[in-house]
CSV table of C-alpha atoms in Angstrom, one decimal:
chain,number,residue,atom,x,y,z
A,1,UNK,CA,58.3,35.7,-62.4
A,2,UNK,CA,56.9,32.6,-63.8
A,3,UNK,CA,55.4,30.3,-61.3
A,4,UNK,CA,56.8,27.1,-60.5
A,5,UNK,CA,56.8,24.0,-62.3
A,6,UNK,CA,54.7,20.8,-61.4
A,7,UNK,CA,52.5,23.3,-59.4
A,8,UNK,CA,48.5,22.1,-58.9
A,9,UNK,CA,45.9,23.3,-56.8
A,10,UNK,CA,45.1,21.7,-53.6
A,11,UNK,CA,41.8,22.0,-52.3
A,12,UNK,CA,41.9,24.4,-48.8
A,13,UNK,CA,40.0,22.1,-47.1
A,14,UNK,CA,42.5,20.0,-47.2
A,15,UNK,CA,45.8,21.8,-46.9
A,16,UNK,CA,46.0,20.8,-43.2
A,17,UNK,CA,47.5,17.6,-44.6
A,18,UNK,CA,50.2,19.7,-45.5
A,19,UNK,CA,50.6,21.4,-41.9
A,20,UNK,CA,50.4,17.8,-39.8
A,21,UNK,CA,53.6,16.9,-41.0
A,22,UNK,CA,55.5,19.8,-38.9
A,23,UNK,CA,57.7,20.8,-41.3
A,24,UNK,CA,59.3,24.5,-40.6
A,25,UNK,CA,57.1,27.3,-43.2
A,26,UNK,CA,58.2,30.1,-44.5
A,27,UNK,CA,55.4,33.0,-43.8
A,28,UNK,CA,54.5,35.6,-46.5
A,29,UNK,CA,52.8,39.0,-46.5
A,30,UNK,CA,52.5,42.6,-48.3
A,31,UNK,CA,50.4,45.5,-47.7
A,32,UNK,CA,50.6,46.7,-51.6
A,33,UNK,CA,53.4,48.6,-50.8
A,34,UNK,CA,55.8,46.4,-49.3
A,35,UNK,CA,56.6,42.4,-48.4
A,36,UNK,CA,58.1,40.5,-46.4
A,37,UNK,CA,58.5,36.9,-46.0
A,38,UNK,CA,59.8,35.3,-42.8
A,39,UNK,CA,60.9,31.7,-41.4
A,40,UNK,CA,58.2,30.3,-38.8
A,41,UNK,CA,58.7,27.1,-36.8
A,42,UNK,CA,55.7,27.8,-35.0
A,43,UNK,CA,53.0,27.1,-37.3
A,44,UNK,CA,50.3,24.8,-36.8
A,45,UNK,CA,47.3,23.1,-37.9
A,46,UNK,CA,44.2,24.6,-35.6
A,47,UNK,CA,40.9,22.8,-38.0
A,48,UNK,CA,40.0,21.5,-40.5
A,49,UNK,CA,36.7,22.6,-42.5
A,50,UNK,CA,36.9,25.3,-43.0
A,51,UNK,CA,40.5,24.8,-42.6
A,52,UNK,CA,42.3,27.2,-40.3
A,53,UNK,CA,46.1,27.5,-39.0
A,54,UNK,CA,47.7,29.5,-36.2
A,55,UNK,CA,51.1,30.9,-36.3
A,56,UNK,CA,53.1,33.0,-33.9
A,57,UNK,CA,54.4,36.0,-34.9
A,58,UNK,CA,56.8,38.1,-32.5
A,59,UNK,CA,55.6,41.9,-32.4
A,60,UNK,CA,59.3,42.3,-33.9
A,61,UNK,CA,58.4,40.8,-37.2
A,62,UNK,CA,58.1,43.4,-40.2
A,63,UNK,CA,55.7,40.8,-41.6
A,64,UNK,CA,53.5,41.0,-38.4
A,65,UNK,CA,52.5,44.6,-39.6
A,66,UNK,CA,51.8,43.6,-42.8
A,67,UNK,CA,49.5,41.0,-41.7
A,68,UNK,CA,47.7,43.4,-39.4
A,69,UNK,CA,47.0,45.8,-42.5
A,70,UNK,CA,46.8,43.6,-44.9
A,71,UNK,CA,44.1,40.7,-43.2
A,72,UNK,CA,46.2,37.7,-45.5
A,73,UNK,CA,49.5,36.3,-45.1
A,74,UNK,CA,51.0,32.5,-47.0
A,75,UNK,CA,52.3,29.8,-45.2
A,76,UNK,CA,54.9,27.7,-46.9
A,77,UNK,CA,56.6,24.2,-46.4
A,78,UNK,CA,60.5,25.3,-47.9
A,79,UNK,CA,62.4,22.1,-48.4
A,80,UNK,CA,65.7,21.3,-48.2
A,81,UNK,CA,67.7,22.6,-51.7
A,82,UNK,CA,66.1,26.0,-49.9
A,83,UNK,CA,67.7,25.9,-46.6
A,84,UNK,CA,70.0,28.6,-46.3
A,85,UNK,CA,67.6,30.8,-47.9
A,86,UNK,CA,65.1,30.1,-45.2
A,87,UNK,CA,67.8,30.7,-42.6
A,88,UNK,CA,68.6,34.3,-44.0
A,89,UNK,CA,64.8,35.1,-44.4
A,90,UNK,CA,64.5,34.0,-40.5
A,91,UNK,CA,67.4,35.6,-39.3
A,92,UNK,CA,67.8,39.2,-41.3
A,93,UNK,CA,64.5,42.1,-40.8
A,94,UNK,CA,63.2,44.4,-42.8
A,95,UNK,CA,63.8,46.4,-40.2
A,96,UNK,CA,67.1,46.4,-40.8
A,97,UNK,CA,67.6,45.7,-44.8
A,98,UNK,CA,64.7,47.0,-46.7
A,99,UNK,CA,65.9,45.0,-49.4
A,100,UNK,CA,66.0,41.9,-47.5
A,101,UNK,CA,64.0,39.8,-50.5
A,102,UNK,CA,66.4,40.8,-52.6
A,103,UNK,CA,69.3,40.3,-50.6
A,104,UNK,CA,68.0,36.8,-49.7
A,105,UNK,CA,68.9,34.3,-52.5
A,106,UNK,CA,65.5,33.0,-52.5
A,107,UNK,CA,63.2,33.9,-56.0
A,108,UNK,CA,59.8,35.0,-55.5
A,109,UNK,CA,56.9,34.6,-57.8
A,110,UNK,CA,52.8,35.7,-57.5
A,111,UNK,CA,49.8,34.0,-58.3
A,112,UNK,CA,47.6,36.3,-59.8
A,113,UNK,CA,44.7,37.5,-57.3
A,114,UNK,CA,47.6,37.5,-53.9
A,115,UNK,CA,49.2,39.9,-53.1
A,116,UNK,CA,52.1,38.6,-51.5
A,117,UNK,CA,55.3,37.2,-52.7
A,118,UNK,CA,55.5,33.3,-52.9
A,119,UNK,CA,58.9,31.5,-52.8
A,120,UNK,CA,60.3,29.1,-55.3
A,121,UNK,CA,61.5,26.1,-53.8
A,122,UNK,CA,58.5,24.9,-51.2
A,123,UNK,CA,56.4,21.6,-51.6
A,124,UNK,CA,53.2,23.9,-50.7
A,125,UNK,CA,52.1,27.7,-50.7
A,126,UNK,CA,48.7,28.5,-48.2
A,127,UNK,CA,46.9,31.6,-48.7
A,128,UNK,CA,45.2,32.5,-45.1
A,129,UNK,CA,42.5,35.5,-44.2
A,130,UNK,CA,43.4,36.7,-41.4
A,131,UNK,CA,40.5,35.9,-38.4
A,132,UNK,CA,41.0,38.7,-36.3
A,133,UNK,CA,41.3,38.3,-32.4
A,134,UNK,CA,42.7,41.1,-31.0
A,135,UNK,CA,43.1,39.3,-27.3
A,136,UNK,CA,44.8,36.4,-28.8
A,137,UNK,CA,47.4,38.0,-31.3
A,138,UNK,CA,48.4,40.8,-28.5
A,139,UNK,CA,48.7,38.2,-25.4
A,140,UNK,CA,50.5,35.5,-27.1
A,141,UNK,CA,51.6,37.4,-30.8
A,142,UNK,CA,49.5,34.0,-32.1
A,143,UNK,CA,47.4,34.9,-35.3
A,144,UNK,CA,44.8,32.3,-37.1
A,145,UNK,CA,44.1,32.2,-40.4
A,146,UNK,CA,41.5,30.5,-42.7
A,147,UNK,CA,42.7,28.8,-45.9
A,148,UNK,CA,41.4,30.3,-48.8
A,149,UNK,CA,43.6,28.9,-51.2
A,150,UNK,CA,46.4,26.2,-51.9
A,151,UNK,CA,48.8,24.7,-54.3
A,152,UNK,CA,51.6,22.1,-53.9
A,153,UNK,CA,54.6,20.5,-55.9
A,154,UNK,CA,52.9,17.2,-57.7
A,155,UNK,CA,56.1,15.6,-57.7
A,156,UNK,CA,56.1,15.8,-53.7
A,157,UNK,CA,52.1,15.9,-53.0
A,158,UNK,CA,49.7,14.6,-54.9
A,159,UNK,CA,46.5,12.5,-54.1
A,160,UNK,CA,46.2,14.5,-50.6
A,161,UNK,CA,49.6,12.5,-49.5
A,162,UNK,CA,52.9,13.5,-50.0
A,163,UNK,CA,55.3,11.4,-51.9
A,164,UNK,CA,59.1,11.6,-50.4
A,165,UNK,CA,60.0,8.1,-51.4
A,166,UNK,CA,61.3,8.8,-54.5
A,167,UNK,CA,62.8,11.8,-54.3
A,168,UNK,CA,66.6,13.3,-53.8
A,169,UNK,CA,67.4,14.7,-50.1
A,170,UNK,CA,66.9,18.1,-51.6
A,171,UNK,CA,63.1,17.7,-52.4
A,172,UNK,CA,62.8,16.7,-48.4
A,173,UNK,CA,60.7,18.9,-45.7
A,174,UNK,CA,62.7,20.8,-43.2
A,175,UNK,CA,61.9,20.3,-39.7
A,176,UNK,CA,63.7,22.7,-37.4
A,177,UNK,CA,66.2,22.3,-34.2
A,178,UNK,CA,68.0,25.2,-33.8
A,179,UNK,CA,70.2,27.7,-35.3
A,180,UNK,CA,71.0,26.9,-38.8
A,181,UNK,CA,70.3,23.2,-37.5
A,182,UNK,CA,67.8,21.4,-39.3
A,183,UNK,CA,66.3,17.6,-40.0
A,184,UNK,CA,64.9,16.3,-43.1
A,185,UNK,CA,61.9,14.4,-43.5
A,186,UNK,CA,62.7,10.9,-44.0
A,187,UNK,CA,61.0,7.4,-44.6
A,188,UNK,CA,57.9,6.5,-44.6
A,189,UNK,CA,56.2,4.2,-42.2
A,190,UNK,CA,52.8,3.1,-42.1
A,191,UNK,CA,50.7,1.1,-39.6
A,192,UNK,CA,48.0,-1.0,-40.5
A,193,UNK,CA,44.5,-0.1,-40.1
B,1,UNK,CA,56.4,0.7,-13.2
B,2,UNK,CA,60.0,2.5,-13.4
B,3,UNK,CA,60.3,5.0,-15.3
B,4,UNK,CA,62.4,4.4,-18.6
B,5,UNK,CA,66.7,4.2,-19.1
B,6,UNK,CA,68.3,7.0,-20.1
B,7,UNK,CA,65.5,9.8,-18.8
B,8,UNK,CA,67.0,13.0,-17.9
B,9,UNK,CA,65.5,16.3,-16.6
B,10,UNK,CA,65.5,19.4,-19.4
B,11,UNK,CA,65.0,23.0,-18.4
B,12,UNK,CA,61.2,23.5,-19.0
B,13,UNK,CA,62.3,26.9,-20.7
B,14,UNK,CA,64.4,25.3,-23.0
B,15,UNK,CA,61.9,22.2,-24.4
B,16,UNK,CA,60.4,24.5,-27.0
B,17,UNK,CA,63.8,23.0,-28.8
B,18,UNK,CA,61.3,19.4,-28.2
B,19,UNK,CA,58.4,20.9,-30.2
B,20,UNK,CA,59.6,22.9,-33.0
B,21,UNK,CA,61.0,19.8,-35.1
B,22,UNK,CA,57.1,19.5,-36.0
B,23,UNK,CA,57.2,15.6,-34.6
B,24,UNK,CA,53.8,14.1,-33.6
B,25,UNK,CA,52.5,14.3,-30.2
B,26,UNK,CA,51.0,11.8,-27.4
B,27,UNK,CA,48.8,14.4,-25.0
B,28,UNK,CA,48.2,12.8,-21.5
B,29,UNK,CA,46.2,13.8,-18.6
B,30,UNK,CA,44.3,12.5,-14.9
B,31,UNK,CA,41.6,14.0,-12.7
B,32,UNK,CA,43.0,11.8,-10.0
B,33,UNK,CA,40.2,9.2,-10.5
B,34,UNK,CA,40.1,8.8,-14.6
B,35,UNK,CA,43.3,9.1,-16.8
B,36,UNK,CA,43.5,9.4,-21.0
B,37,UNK,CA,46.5,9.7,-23.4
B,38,UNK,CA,45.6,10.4,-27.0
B,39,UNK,CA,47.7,11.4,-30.1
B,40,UNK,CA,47.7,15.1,-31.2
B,41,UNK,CA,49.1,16.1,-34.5
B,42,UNK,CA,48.2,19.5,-33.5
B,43,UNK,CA,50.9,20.3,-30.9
B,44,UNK,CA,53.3,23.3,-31.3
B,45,UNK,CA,55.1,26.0,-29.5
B,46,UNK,CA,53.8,29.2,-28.4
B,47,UNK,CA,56.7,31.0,-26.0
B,48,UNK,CA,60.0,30.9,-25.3
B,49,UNK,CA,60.3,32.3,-21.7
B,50,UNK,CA,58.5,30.6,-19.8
B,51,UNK,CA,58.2,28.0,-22.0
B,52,UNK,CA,54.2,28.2,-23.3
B,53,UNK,CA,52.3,25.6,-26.0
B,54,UNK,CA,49.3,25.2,-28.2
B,55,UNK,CA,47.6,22.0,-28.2
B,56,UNK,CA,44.3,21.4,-30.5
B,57,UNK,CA,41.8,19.3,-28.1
B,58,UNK,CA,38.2,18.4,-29.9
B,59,UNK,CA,35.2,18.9,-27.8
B,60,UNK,CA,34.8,15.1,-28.5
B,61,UNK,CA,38.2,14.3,-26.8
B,62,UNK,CA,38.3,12.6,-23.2
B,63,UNK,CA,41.2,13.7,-22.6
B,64,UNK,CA,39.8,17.5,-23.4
B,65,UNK,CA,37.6,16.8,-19.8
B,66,UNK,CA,41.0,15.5,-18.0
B,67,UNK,CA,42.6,19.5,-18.6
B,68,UNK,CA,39.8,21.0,-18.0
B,69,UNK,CA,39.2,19.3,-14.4
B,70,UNK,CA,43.0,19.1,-13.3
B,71,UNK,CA,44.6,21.6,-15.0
B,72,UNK,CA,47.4,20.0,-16.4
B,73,UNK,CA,48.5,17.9,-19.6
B,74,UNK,CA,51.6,16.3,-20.9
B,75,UNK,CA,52.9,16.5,-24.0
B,76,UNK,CA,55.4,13.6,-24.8
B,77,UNK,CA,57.3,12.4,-28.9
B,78,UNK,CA,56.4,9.4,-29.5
B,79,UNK,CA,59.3,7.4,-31.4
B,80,UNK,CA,58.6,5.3,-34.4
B,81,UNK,CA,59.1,1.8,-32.5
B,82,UNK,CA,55.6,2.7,-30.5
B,83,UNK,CA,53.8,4.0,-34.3
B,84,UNK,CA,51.3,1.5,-33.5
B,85,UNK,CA,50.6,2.8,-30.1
B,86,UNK,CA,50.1,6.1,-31.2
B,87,UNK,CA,47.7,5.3,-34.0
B,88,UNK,CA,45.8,2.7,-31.7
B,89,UNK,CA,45.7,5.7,-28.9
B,90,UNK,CA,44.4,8.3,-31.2
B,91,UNK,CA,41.6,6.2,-32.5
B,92,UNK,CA,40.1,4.3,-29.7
B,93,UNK,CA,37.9,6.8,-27.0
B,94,UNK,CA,37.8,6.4,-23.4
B,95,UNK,CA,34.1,6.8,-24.6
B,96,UNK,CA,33.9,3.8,-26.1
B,97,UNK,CA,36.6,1.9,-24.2
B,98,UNK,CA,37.1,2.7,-20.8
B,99,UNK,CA,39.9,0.2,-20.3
B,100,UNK,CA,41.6,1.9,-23.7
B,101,UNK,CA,45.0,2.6,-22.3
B,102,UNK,CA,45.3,-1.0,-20.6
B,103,UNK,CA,44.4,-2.2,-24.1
B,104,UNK,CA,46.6,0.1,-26.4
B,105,UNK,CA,49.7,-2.1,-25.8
B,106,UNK,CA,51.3,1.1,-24.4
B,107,UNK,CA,53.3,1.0,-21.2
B,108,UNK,CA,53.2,3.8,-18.7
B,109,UNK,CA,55.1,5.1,-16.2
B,110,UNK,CA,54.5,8.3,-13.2
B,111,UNK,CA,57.0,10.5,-12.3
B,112,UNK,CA,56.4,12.3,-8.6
B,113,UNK,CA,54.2,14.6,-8.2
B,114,UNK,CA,52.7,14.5,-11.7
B,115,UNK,CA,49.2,12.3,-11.8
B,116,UNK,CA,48.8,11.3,-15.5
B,117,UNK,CA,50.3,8.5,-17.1
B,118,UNK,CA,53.6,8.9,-19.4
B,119,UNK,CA,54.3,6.9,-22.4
B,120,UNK,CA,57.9,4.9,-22.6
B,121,UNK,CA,59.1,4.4,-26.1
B,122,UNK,CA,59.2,8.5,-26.5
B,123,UNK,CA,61.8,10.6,-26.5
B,124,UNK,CA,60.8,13.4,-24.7
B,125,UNK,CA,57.7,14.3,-21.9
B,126,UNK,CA,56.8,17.7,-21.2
B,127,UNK,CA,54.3,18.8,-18.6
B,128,UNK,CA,52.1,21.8,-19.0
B,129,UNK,CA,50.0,23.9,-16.6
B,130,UNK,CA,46.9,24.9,-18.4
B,131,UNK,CA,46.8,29.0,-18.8
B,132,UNK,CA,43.0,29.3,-18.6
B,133,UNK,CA,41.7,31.2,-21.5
B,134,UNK,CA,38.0,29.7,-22.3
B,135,UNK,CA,37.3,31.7,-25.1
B,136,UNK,CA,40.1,30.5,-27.0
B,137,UNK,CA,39.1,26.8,-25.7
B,138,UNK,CA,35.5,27.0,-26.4
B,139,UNK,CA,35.5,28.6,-30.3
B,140,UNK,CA,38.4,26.9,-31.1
B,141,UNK,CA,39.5,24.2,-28.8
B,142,UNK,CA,42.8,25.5,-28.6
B,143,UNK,CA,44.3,24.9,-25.3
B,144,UNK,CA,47.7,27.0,-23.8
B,145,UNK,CA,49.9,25.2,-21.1
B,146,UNK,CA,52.9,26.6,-19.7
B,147,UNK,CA,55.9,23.9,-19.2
B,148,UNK,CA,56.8,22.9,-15.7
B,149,UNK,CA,58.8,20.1,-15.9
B,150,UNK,CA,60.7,17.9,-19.0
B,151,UNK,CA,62.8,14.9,-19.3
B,152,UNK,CA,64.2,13.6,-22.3
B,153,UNK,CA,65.9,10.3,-23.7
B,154,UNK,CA,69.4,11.3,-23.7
B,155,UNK,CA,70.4,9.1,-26.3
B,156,UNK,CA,68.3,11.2,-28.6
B,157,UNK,CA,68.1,14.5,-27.0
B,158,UNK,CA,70.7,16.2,-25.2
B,159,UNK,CA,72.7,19.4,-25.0
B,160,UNK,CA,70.0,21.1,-26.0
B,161,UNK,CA,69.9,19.1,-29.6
B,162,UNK,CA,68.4,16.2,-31.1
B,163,UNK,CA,71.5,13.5,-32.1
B,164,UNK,CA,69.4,11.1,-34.4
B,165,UNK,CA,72.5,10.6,-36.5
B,166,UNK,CA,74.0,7.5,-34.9
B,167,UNK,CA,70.3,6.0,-34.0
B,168,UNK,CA,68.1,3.3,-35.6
B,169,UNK,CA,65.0,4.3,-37.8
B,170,UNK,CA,63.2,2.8,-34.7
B,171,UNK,CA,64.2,5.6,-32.6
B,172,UNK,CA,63.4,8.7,-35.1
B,173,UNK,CA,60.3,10.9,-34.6
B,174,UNK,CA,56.9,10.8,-36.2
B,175,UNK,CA,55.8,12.7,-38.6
B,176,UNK,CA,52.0,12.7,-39.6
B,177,UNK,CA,50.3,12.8,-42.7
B,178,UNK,CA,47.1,10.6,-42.5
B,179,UNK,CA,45.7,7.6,-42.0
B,180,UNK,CA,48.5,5.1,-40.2
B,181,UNK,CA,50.7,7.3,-42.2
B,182,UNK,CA,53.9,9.1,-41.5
B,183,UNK,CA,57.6,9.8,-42.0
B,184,UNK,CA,60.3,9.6,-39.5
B,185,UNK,CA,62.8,11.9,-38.9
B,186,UNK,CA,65.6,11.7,-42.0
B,187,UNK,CA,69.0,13.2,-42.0
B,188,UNK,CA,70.3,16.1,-40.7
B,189,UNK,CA,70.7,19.6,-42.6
B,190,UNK,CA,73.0,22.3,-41.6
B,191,UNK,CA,73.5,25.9,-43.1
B,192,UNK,CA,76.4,27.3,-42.5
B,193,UNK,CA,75.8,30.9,-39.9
């Protein structure tokens, strides 16, 4: 499938703009033979040349395996006119629906060179290699990653800054509560310097 | 000074609900003799049961000396009416400014038996016991606390949700981008289970 519209690279280096915000990601991976893409609260920024991310992923998740085999996984910023979709990617397993993507709602495109499927419908798509630490990822199921690549929606980042202010409630970040409970982003406020 | 209106205790092993929205962070600590409080973008949650985080501490960092001598840190949301604060407390060093926190216009407040210095205007405080692991610290300075103890503002927080609904913009979270920049929390989203 096509990939989306309005979609410019963003240098890696500079994705962690993209994590700071704390929006709930959506997290992608496939070994070749299969994917998975899951909902993740728990992602965060961890530096920021090269520019790496941690993310905690329960030794339930399919997408944990694939990650493990596959040393790259995506990390996504889903906004708001994709919010039930996210809920149904973070709530159904592979484990139990092999045809989960499918089953999802959400559409799925590639970007030539990755592997895994990317989700219509985010302000960002992150492509991390995995940075292996055994201790780390068994102890606390947290993995890093370093940014190797990055894209985002121009009409919601641009300039490394995003751009809500004019744009509809659906083109918002989600930021997560609980159950199918989420917030948007909303204004903007800025302090002076 | 007292501590604020409207604080009330949270189960330490339910205030991962307090991180996950993605909100920026003020990070506090004391030695007994010294104490800090810096802002952390950087912050996110690592467990359920008991109640674990992340938090992303620069070698550079006075506060970073604070955990490592006492072994403990709080994590507290700033709200959008102390912005200011925040930006002025993660851009001035204890290095450079030993009387930083008198001079930040902040105000603080102690709860018993818990030495550093909390933040009013936010509306939640969390307080961590640092899980030792100093390989994790050192190559990445990513430090892992366990929660011990939480209040939150219950006009903002309570029941186990956030209820920004009825409140002003003054009393939303931050979210960071860059710069003196970042949103506040916007308007709720829920998908239907």
């Amino acid at each position: 499938m096509q990939h989306p519209d309005f979609m410019a690279k963003v240098d890696p280096d500079k994705a962690y703009r993209l994590l700071g915000i704390g929006a709930t990601t959506l997290v992608s991976a496939s070994d070749g033979k299969t994917s998975d893409v899951m909902a993740a609260a728990w992602a965060c920024a961890l530096d920021l040349t090269p520019m790496k991310a941690t993310v905690v992923l329960d030794k339930s998740h399919y997408t944990r395996g694939l990650i493990e085999r596959s040393n790259r996984f995506a990390i996504q910023l889903p906004l708001a006119s994709i919010a039930k979709e996210t809920i149904t990617l973070g709530s159904v397993s592979m484990h139990d629906d092999s045809e989960k993507l499918m089953h999802s709602g959400a559409r799925f495109f590639h970007m030539d060179g990755y592997a895994m499927p990317l989700v219509h419908g985010c302000a960002a798509w992150m492509v991390f290699d995995r940075i292996s630490e055994p201790s780390t990822e068994s102890k606390y199921d947290l993995f890093i990653g370093q940014c190797v690549a990055a894209w985002a929606d121009t009409r919601i980042y641009r300039d490394g800054h995003f751009h809500f202010e004019d744009l509809s409630e659906d083109l918002r970040l989600l930021h997560y509560v609980a159950g199918g409970h989420f917030y948007r982003t909303g204004t903007p406020l800025d302090v002076e310097g």
